[in-house]
PDB file of C-alpha atoms in Angstrom:
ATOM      1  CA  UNK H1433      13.455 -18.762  19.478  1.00 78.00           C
ATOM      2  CA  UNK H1434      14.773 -14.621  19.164  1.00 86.00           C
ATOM      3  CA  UNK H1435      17.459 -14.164  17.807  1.00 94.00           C
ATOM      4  CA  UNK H1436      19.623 -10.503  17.670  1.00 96.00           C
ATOM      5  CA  UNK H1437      22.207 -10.595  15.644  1.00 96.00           C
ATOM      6  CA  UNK H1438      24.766  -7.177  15.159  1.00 97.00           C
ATOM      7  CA  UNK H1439      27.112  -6.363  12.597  1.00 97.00           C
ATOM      8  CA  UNK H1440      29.196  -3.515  11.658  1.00 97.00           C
ATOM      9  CA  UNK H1441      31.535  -2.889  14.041  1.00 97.00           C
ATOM     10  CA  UNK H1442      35.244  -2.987  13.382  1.00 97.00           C
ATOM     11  CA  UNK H1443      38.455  -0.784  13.783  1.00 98.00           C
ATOM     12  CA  UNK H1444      38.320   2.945  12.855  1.00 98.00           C
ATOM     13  CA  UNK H1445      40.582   6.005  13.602  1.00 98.00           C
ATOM     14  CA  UNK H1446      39.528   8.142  16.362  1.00 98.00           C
ATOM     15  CA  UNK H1447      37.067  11.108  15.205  1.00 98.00           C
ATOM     16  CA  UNK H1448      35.670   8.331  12.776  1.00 98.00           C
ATOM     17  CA  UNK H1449      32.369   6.754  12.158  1.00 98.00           C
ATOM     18  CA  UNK H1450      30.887   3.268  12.389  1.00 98.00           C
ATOM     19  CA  UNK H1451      27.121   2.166  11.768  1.00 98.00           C
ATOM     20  CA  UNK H1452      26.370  -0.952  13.907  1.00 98.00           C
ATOM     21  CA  UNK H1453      22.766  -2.940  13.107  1.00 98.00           C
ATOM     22  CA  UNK H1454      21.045  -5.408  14.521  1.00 98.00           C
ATOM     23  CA  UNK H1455      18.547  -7.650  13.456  1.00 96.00           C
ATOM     24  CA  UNK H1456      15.808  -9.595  15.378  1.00 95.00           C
ATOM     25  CA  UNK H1457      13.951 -12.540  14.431  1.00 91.00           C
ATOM     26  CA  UNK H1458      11.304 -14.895  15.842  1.00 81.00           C
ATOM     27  CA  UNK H1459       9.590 -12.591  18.059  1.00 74.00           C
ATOM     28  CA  UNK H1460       7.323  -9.623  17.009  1.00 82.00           C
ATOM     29  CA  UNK H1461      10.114  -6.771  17.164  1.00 87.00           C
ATOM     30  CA  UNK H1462       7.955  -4.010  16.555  1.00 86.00           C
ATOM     31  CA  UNK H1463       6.456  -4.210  19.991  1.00 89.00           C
ATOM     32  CA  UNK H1464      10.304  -4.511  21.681  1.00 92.00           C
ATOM     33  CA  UNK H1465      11.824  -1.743  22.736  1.00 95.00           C
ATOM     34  CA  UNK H1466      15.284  -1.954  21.944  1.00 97.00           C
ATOM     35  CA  UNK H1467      18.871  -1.193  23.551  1.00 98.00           C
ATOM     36  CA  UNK H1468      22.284  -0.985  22.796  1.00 98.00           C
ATOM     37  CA  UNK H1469      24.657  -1.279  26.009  1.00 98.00           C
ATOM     38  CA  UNK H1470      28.658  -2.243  26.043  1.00 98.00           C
ATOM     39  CA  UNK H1471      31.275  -3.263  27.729  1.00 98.00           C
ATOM     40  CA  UNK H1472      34.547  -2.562  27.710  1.00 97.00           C
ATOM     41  CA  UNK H1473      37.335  -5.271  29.104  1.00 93.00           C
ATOM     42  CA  UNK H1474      37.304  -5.227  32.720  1.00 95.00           C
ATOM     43  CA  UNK H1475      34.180  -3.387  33.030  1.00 97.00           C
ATOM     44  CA  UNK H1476      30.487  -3.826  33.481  1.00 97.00           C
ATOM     45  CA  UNK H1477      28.578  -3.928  30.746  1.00 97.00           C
ATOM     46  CA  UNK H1478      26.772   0.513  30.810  1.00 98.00           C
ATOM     47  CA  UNK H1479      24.097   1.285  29.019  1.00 98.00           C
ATOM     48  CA  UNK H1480      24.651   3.269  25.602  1.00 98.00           C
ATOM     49  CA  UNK H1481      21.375   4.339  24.003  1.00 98.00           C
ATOM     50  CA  UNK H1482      17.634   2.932  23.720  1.00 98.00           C
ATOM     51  CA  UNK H1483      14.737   3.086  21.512  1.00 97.00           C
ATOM     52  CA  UNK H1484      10.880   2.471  22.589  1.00 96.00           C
ATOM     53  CA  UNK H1485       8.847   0.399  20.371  1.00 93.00           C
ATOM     54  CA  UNK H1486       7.579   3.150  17.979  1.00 93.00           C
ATOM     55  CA  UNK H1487      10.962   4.710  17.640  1.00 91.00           C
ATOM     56  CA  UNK H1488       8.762   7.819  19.545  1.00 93.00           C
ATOM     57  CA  UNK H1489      11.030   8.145  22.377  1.00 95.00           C
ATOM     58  CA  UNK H1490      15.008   7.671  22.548  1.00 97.00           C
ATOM     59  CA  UNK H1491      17.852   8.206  25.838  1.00 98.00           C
ATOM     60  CA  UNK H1492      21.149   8.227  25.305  1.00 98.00           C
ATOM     61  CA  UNK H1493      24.000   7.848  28.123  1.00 98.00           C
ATOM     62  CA  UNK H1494      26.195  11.451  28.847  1.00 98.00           C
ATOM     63  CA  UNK H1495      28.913   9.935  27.283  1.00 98.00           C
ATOM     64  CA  UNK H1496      27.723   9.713  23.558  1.00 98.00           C
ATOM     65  CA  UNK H1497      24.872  12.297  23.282  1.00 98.00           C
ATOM     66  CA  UNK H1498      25.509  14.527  20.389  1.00 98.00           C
ATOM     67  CA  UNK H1499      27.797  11.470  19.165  1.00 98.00           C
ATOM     68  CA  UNK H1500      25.452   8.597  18.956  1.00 98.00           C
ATOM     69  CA  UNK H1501      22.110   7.952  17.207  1.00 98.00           C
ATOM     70  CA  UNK H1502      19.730   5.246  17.804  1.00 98.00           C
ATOM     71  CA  UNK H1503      17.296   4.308  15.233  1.00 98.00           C
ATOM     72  CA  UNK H1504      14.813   1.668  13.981  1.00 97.00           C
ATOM     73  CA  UNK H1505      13.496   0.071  10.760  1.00 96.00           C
ATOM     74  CA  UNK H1506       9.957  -2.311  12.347  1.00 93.00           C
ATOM     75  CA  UNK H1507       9.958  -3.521   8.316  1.00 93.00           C
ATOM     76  CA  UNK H1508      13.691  -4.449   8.018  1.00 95.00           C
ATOM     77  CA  UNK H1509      13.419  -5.680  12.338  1.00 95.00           C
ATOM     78  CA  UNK H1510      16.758  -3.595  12.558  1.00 97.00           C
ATOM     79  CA  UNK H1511      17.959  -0.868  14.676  1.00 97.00           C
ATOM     80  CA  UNK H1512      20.822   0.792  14.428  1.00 98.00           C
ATOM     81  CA  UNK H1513      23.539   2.791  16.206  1.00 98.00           C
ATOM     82  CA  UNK H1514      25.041   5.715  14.227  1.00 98.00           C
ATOM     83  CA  UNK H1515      28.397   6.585  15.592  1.00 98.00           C
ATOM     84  CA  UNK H1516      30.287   9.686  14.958  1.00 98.00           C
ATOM     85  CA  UNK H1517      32.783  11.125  16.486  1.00 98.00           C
ATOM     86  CA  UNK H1518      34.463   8.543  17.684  1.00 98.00           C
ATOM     87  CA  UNK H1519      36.836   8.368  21.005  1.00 98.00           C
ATOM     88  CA  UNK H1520      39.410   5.467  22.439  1.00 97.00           C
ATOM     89  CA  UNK H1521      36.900   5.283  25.210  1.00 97.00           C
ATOM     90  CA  UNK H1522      34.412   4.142  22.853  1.00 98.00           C
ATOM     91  CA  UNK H1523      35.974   0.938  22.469  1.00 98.00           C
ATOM     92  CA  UNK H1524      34.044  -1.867  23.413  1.00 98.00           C
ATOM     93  CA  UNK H1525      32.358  -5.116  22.808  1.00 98.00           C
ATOM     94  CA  UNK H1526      28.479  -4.106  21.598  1.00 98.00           C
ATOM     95  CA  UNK H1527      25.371  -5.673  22.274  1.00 98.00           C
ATOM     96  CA  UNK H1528      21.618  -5.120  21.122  1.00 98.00           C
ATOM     97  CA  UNK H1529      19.020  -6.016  23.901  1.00 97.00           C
ATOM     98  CA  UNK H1530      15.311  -6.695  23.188  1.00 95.00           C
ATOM     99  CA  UNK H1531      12.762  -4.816  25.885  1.00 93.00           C
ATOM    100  CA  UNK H1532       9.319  -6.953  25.659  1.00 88.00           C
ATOM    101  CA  UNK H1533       7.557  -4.226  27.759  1.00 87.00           C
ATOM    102  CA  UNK H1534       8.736  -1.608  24.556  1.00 86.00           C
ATOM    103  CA  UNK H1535       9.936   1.362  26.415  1.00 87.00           C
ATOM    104  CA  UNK H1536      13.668   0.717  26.027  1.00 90.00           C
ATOM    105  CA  UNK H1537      15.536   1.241  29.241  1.00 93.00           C
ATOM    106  CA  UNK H1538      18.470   2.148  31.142  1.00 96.00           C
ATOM    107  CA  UNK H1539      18.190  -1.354  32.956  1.00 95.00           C
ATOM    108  CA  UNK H1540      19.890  -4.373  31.711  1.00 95.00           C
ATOM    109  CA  UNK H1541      17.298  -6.220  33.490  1.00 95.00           C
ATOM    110  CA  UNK H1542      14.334  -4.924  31.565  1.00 94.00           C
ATOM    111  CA  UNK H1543      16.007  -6.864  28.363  1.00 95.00           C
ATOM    112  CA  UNK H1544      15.232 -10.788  28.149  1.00 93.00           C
ATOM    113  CA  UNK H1545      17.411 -11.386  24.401  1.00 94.00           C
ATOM    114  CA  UNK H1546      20.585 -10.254  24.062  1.00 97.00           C
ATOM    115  CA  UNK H1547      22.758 -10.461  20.590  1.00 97.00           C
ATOM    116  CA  UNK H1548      26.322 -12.334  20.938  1.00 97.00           C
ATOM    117  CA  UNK H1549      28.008  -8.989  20.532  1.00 97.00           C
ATOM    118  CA  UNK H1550      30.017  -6.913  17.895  1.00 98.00           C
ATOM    119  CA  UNK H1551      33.476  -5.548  18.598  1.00 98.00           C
ATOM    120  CA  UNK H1552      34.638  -1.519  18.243  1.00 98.00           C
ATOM    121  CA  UNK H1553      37.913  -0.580  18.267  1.00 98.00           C
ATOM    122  CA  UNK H1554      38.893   2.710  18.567  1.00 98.00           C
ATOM    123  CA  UNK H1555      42.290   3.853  17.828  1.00 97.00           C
ATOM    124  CA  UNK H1556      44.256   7.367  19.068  1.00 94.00           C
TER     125      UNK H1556
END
């Protein structure tokens, strides 16, 4: 059974920082390409940033390019999402989404295992 589990997120000032991980387990993550998306209350859950397999390729949504980094540890089965900078419109629920073809994508359907979720707060 996979498993994606995320931590880190929290409450932070805006124009703060908050590293979010997630960790996979029973499936061989270094051939997953990996997502982060989130959604906000009342919203659909958008796309934030993805990672392909190798870590060779990343895309990041408009809204947090130059703000956000993606990244990936295949020994630790982590990635990670470096945020800086951050905004009230940031706040969300986040969620790490496993890719079994490896590119990473834009599409929440590409992604069969999701993680349960972490929560960001942003305050003004």
């Amino acid at each position: 059974q996979v498993q994606l589990v995320e931590s880190g997120g929290g409450l932070v000032q805006a124009g703060g920082s908050l590293r979010l991980s997630c960790t996979v387990s029973g499936r061989t993550f270094s051939t997953c390409g990996m997502g982060w998306f989130r959604q906000a209350p009342g919203q659909e859950r958008e796309f934030v940033t993805a990672i392909s397999w190798s870590g060779g390729s990343t895309d990041y949504a408009d809204s947090v390019k130059g703000r956000f980094t993606i990244s990936r540890d295949n020994a630790k089965n982590t990635v990670y999402l470096q945020m800086n900078s951050l905004k009230p419109e940031d706040t969300a629920v986040y969620y790490c989404a496993a890719d079994p073809w490896g590119l990473g994508s834009r599409d929440k359907l590409q992604y069969n295992y999701w993680g349960q979720g972490t929560s960001v707060t942003v305050s003004s």
